[in-house]
Short mmCIF file of C-alpha atoms and ligand atoms in Angstrom, two decimals:
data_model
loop_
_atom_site.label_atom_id
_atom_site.label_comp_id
_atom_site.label_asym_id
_atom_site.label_seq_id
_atom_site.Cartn_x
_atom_site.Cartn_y
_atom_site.Cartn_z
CA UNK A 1 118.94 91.67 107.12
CA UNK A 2 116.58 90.58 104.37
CA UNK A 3 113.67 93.08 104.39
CA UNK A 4 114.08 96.74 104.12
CA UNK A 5 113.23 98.87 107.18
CA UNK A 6 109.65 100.61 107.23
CA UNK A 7 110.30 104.54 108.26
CA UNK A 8 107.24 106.21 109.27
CA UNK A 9 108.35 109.99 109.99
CA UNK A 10 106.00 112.85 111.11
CA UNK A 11 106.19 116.01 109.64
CA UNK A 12 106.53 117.19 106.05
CA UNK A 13 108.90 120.25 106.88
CA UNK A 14 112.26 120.77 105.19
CA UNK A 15 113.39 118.09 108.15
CA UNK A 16 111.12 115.28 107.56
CA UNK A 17 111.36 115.86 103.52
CA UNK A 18 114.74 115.95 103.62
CA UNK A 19 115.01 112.72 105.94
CA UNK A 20 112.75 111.03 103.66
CA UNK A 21 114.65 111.26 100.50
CA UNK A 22 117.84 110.36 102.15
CA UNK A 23 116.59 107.07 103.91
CA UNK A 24 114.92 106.20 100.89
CA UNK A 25 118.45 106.28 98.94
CA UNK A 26 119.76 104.28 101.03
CA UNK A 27 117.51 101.55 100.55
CA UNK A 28 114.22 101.99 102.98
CA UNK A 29 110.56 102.20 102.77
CA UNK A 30 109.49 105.58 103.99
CA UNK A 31 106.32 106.85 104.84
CA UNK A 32 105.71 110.73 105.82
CA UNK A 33 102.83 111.76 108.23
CA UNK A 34 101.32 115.83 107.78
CA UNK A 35 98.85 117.05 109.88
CA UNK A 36 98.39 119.64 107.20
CA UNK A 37 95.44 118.88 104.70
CA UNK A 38 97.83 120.15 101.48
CA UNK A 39 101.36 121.23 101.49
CA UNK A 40 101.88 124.39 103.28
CA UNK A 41 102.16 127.88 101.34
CA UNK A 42 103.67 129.78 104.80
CA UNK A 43 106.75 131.13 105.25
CA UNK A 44 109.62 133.78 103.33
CA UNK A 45 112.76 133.56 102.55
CA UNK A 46 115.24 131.17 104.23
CA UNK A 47 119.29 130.55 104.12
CA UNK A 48 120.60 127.33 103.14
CA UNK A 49 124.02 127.12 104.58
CA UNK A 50 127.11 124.97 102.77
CA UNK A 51 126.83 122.90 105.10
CA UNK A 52 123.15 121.60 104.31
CA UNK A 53 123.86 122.52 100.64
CA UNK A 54 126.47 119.79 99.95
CA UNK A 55 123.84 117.29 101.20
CA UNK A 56 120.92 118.17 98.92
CA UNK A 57 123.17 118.77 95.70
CA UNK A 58 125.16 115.02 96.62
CA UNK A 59 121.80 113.29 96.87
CA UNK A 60 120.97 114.75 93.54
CA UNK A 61 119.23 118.30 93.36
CA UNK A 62 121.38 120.39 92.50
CA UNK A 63 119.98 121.30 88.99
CA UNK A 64 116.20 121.81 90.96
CA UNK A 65 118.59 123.96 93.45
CA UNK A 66 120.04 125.97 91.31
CA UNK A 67 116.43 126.46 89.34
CA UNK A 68 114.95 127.70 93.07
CA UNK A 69 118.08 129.73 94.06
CA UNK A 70 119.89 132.48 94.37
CA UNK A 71 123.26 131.75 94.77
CA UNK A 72 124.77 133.67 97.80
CA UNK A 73 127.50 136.34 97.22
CA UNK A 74 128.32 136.56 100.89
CA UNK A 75 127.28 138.87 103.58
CA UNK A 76 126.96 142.86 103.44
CA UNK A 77 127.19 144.90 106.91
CA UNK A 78 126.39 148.38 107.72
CA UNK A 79 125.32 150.18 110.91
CA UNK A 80 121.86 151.59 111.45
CA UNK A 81 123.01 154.49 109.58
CA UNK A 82 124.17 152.58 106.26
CA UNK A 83 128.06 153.34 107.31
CA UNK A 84 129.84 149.96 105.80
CA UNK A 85 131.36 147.22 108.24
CA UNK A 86 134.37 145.73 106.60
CA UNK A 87 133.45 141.91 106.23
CA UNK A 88 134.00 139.01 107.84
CA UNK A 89 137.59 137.45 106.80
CA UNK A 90 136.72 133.80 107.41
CA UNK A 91 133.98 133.23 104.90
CA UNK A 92 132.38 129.51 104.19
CA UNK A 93 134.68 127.80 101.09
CA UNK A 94 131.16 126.67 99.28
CA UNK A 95 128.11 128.45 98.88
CA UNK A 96 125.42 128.90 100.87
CA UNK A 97 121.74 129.43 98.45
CA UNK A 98 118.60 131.88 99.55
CA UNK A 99 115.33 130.16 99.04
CA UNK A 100 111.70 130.72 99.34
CA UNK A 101 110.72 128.73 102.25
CA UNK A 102 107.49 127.42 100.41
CA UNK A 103 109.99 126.79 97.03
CA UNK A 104 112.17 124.48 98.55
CA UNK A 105 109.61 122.59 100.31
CA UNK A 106 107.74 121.87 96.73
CA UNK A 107 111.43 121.25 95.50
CA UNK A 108 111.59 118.09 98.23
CA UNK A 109 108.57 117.56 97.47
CA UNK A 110 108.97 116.80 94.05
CA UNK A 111 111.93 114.99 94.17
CA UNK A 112 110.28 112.82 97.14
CA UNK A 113 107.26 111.74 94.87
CA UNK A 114 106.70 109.18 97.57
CA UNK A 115 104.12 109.02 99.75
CA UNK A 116 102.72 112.22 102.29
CA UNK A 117 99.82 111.48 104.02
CA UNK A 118 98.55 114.75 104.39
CA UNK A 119 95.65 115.24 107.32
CA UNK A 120 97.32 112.80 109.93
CA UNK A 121 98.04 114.53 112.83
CA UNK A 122 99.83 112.23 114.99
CA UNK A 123 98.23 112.32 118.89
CA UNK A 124 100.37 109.78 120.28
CA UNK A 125 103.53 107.00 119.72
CA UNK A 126 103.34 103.78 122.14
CA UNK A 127 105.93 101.00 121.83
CA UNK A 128 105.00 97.80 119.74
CA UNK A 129 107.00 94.73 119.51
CA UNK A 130 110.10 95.71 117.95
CA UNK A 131 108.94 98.38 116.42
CA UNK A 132 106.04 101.75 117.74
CA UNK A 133 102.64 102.06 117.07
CA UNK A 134 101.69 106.63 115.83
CA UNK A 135 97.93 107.33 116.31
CA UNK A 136 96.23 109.94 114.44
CA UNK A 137 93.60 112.40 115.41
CA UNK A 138 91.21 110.44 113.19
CA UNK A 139 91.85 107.40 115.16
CA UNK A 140 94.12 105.98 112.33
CA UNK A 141 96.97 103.60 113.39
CA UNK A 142 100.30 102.82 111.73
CA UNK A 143 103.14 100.50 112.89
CA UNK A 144 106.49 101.31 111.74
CA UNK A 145 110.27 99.81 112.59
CA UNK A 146 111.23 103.27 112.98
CA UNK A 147 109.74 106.69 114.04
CA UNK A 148 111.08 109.59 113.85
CA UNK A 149 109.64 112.62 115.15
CA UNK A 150 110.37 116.15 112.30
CA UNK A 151 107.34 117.64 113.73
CA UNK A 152 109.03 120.79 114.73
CA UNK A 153 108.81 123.06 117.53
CA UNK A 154 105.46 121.93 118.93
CA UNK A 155 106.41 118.50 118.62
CA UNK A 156 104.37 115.33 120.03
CA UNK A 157 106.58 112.78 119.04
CA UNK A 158 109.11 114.49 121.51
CA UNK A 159 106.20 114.80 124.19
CA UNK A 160 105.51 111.81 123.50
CA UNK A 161 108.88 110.07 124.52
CA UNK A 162 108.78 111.88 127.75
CA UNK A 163 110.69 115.34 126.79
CA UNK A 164 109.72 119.15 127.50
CA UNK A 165 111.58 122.05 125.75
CA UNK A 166 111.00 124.81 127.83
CA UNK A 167 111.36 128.57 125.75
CA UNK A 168 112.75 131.07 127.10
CA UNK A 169 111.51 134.38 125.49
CA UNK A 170 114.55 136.11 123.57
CA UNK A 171 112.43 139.41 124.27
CA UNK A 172 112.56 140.42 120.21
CA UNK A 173 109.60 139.37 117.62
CA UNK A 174 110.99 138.63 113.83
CA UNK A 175 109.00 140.48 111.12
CA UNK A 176 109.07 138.49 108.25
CA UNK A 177 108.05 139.51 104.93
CA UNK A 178 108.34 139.60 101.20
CA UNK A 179 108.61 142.69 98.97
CA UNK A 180 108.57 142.46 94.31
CA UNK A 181 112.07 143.50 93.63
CA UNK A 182 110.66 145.56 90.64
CA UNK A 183 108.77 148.04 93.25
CA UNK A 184 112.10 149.31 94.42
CA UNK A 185 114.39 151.03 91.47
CA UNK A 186 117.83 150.23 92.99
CA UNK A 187 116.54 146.45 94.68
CA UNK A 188 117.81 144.50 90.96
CA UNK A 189 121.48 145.15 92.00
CA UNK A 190 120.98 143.60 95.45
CA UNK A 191 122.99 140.24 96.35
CA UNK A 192 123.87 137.74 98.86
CA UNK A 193 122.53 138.63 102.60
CA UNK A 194 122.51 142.54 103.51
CA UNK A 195 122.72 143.44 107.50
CA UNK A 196 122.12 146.59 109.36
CA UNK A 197 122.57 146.46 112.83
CA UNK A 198 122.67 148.20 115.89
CA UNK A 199 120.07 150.06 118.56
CA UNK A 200 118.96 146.57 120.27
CA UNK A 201 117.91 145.26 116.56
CA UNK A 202 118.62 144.36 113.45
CA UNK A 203 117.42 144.04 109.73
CA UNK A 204 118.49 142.16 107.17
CA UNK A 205 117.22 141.25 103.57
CA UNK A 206 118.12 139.01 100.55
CA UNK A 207 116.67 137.98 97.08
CA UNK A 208 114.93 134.97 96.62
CA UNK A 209 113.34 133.39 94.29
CA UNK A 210 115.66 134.17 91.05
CA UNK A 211 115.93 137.15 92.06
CA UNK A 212 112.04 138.12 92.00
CA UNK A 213 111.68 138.56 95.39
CA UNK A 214 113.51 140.43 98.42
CA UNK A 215 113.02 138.82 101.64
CA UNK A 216 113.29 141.25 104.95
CA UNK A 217 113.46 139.61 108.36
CA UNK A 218 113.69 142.36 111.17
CA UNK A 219 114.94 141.53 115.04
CA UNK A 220 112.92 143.88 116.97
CA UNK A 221 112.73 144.16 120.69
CA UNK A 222 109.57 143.21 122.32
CA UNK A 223 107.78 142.12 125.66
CA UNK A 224 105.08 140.76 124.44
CA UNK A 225 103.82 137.24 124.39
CA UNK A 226 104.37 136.21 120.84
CA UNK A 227 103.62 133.05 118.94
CA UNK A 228 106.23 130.98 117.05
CA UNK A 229 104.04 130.19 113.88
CA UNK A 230 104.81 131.91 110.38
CA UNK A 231 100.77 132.69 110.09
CA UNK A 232 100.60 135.89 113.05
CA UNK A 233 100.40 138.73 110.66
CA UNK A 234 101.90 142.05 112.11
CA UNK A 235 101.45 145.57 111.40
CA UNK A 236 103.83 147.37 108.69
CA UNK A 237 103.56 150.54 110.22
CA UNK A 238 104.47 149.52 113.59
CA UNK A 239 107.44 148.13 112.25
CA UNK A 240 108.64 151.06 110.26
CA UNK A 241 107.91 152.90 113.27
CA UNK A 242 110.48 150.80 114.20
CA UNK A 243 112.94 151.55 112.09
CA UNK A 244 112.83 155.05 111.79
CA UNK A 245 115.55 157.20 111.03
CA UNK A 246 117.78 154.12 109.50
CA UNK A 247 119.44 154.08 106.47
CA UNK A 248 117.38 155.03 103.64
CA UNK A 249 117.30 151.43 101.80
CA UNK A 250 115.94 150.03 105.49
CA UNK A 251 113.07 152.33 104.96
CA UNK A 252 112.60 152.43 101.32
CA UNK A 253 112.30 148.16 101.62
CA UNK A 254 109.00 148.48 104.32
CA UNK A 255 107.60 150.66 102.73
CA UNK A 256 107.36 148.44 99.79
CA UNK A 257 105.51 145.83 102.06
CA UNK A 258 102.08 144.88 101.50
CA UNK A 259 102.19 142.89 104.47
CA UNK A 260 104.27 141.25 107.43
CA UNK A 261 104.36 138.39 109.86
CA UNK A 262 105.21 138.61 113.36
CA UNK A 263 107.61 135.29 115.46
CA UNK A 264 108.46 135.42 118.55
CA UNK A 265 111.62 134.00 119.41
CA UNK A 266 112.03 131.50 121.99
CA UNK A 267 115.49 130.12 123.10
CA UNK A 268 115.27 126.80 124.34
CA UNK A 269 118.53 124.33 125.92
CA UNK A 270 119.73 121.03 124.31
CA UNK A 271 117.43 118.25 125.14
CA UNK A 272 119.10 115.37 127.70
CA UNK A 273 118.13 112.92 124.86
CA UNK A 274 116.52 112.06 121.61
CA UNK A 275 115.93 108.84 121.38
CA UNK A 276 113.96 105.77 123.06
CA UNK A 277 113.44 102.35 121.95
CA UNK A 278 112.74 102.49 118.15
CA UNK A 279 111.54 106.24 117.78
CA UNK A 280 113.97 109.34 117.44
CA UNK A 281 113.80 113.17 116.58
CA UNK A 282 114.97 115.08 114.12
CA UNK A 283 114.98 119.07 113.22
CA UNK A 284 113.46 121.67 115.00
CA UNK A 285 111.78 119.30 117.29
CA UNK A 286 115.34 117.57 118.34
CA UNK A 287 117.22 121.15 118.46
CA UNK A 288 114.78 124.41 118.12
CA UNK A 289 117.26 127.24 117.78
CA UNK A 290 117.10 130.81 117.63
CA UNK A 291 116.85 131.72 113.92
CA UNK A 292 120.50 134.24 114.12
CA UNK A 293 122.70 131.94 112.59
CA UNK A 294 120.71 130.80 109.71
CA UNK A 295 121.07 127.30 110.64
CA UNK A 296 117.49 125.55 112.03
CA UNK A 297 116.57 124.15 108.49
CA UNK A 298 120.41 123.48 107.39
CA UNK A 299 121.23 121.46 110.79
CA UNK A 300 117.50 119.60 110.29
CA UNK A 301 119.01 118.53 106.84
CA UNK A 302 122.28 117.28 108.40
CA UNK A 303 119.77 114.94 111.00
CA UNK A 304 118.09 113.02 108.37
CA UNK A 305 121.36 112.49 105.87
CA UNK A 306 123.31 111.37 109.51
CA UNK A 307 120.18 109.07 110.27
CA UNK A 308 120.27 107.11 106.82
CA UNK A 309 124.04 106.74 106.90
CA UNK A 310 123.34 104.93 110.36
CA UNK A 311 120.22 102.74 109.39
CA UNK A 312 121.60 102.15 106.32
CA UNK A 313 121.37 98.14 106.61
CA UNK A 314 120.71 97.65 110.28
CA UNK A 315 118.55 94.58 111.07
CA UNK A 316 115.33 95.48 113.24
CA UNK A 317 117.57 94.37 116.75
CA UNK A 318 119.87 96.69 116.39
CA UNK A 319 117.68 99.70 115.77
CA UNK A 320 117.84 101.11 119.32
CA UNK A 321 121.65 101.15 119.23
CA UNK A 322 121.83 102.52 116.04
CA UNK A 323 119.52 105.51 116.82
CA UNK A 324 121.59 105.97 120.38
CA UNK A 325 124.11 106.15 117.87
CA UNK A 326 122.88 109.28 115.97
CA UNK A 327 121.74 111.21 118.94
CA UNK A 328 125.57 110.39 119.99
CA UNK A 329 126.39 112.42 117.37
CA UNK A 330 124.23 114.80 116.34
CA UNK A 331 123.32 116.16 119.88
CA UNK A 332 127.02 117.68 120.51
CA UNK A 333 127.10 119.12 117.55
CA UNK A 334 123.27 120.54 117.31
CA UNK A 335 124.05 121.86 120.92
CA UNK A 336 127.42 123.66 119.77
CA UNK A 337 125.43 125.49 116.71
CA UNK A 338 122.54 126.36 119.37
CA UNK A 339 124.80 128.45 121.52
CA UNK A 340 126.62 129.95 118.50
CA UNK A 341 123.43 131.23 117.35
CA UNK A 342 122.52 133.00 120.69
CA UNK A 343 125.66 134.83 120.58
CA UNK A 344 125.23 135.76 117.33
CA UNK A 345 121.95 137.16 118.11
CA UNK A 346 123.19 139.16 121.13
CA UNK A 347 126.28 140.76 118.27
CA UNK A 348 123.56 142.03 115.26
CA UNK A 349 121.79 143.38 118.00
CA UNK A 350 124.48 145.25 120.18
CA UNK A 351 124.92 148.97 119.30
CA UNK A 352 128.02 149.23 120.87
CA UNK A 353 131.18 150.52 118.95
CA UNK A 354 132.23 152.01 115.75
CA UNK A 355 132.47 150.51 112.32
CA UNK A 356 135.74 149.04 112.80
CA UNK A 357 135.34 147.88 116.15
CA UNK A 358 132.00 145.71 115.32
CA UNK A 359 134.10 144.96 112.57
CA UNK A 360 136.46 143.37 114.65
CA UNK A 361 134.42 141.20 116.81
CA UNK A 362 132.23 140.37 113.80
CA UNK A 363 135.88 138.82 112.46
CA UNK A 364 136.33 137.30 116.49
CA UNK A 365 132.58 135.91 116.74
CA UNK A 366 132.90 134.20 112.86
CA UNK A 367 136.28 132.53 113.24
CA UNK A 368 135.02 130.97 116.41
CA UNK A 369 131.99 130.21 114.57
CA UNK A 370 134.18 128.60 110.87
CA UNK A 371 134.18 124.99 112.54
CA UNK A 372 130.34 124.59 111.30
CA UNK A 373 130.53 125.23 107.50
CA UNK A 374 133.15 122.43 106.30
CA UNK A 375 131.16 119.71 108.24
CA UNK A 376 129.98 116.62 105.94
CA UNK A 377 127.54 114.70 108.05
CA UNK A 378 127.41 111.33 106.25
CA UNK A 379 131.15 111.21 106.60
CA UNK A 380 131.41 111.56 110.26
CA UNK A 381 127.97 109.28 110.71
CA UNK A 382 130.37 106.81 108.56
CA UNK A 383 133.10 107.14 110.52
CA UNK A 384 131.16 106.74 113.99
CA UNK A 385 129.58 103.40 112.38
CA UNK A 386 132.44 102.08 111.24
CA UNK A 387 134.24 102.71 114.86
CA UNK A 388 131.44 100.72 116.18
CA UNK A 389 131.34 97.64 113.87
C1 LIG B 401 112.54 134.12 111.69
C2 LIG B 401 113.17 132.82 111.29
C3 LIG B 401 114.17 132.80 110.31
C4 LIG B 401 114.78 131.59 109.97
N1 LIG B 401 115.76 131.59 109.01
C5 LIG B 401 116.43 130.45 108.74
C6 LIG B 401 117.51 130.41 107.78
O1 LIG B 401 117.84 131.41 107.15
N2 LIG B 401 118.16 129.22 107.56
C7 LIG B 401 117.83 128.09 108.25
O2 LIG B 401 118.50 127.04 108.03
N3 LIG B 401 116.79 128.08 109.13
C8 LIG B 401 116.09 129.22 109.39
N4 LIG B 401 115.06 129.21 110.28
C9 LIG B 401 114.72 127.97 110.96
C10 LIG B 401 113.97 127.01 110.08
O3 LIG B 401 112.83 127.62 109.52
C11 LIG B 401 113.57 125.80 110.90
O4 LIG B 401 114.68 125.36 111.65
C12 LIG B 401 113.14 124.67 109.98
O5 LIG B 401 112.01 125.03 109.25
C13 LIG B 401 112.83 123.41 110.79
O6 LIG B 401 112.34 122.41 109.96
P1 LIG B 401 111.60 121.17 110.57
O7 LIG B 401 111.27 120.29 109.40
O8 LIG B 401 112.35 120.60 111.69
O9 LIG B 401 110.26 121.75 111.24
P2 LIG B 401 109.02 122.49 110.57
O10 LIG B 401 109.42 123.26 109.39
O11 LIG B 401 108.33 123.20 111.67
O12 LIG B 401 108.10 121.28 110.05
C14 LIG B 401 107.35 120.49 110.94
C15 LIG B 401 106.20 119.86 110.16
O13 LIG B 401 105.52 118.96 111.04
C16 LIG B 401 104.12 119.15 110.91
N5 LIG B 401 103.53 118.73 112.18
C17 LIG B 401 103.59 119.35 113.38
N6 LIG B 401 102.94 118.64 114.33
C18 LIG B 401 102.46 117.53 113.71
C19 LIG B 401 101.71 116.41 114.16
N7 LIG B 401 101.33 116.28 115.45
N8 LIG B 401 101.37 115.45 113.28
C20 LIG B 401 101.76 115.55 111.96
N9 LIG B 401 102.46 116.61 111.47
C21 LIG B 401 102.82 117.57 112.35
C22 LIG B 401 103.97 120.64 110.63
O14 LIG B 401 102.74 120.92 110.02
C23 LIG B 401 105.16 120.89 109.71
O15 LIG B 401 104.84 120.66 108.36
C24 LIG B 401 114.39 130.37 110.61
C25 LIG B 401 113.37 130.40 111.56
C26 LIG B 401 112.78 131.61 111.90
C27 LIG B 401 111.70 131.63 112.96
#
């Protein structure tokens, strides 16, 4: 091909950012699409698994990472009553980082420095030639070679090329929430993720931001309608209510909150496809997942470093096959790390057994689980392209 391929993606979440400085690498002009009106300031604490790690760090950012992060030192148990769960023998080989959600997306951000068009929400994608046609709220057009759809949960791009993701309520709300380190005496010593679990819930916490910050997500039972937004605030009380009569640091951490948010979580099967014609999907939009596993932003990262590897030099003709191609191999995979995160849902939350018995299936459920850490994406995309050509 002689011209470079125009990308227009919609959606500046860690997906879409992430997608756009991969595609750009590899030699293609990329234009993102956020219905926002700025970049958005929502959201806690996240985990960034090894698996999404090696990706950002190869394309470049691992000094910003490492300015962002805290480096993980692997995962603490305990039952609801703070009696220790001996850990997990098969650990991930590389690290896995805890960032502030709203950090890392002005890390991509930065490092995109190409063009967002913030305040374009996209309303609907129509076929065009060889290429598809978004339309904005505003009425705004934009043809592109290639769409592809990052626009999360909610998304219209996936509406839009005749798919429904149907949720399934998990019955348990996530409080989310952020709490200064300094407010809490013992909090400076804390490291890597720290789980309690047991009763039908579970609570776990981890510093971000250097250190700064502790970040507290807590699986609560629930039948109540709940959005899936990081904006629904929820009540501290009622979740220490919650909590109540769990081990001391449990309690000593919400009481330090000023406030909380409230997600409901939704489980939702693999999609039958992603991709028609010249548009595609990519993140939570492609694969929600429930949030267990720590693996919805990690496996949106692996989509968009799979996706350039494939359109790396395609000519406009063989853009179909090449994004049949990465739903090929993505979707298997995405699928696999869907169901490992409902089961680890269902294990935090079981109360069942003593200390060494949950230790015991904790070491069962993760060795099943090792195949996802030592995956490099842009190998196997590689590999799948070269089998083809
Ligand atoms: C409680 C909880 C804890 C989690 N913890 C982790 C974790 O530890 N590790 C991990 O890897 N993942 C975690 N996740 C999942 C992770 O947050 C998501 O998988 C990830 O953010 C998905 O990124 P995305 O870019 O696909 O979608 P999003 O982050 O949702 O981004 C979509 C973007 O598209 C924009 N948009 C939407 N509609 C339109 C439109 N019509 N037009 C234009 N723009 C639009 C939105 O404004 C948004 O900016 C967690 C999730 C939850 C709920």
């Amino acid at each position: 091909m002689t011209d470079r391929l125009n990308i227009a993606i919609v959606g500046a979440g860690i997906g879409g950012l992430s997608a756009a400085l991969a595609l750009r690498a590899r030699g293609m002009n990329v234009t993102v699409f956020e219905e926002a009106q700025s970049p958005r300031k929502a959201g806690a604490g996240i985990s960034i698994p090894p698996n999404a790690a090696i990706l950002l760090k190869r394309a470049g950012l691992c000094e910003a990472i490492e300015k962002i992060t805290t480096r993980s030192h692997g995962l603490t148990l305990r039952t609801s009553r703070g009696e220790p769960v001996p850990g997990p023998s098969a650990t991930p080989t590389a690290p896995s980082y805890q960032i502030h959600r709203v950090e890392l997306l002005e890390m991509l951000l930065g490092a995109w420095a190409g063009t967002v068009r913030f305040g374009h929400r996209c309303v609907a994608v129509n076929d065009v030639g060889s290429g598809a046609r978004l339309t904005f709220a505003d009425g705004a057009v934009c043809d592109a070679d290639v769409v592809i759809g990052a626009d999360g949960i909610h998304s219209i791009v996936r509406r839009e090329i005749g798919l429904t993701a149907s949720p399934t309520s998990e019955g348990i709300v996530a409080y989310r929430g952020l709490v200064q380190t300094q407010k809490l005496s013992w909090a400076a010593d804390l490291r890597g993720l720290n789980m309690w679990m047991g009763d039908g819930r579970s609570f776990i916490c981890f510093p971000v931001s250097q250190g700064r910050l502790i970040n507290i997500v807590a699986f609560v039972p629930s039948s109540l309608d709940m959005e899936e937004t990081w904006f629904a605030p929820g009540d501290v009380r009622t979740l220490a209510g919650e909590y109540s009569g769990w081990d001391a640091p449990v309690q000593d951490i919400i009481a330090a909150l000023d406030q909380t948010f409230r997600w409901g979580i939704y489980d939702r099967p693999p999609l039958p496809y992603w991709s028609r014609g010249c548009v595609t999907l990519l993140g939570d939009a492609a694969h929600p997942m429930v949030p267990h596993f720590g693996q919805g932003a990690g496996q949106s990262i692996e989509d968009g470093f799979a996706l350039a590897v494939l359109l790396e030099h395609a000519g406009r003709e063989e853009i179909p096959g090449r994004l049949q191609a990465y739903q090929n191999l993505r979707l298997g995979r995405t699928s696999r790390v869907q169901a490992a995160s409902r089961l680890a849902g269902r294990f935090y939350r079981s109360a069942a057994g003593n200390p060494s018995e949950q230790a015991e299936r904790m070491r069962e459920w993760m060795s099943a689980a090792a195949w996802i850490f030592p995956y490099d994406t842009e190998e196997a995309a590689g590999a799948l392209l070269r089998s083809v050509n």
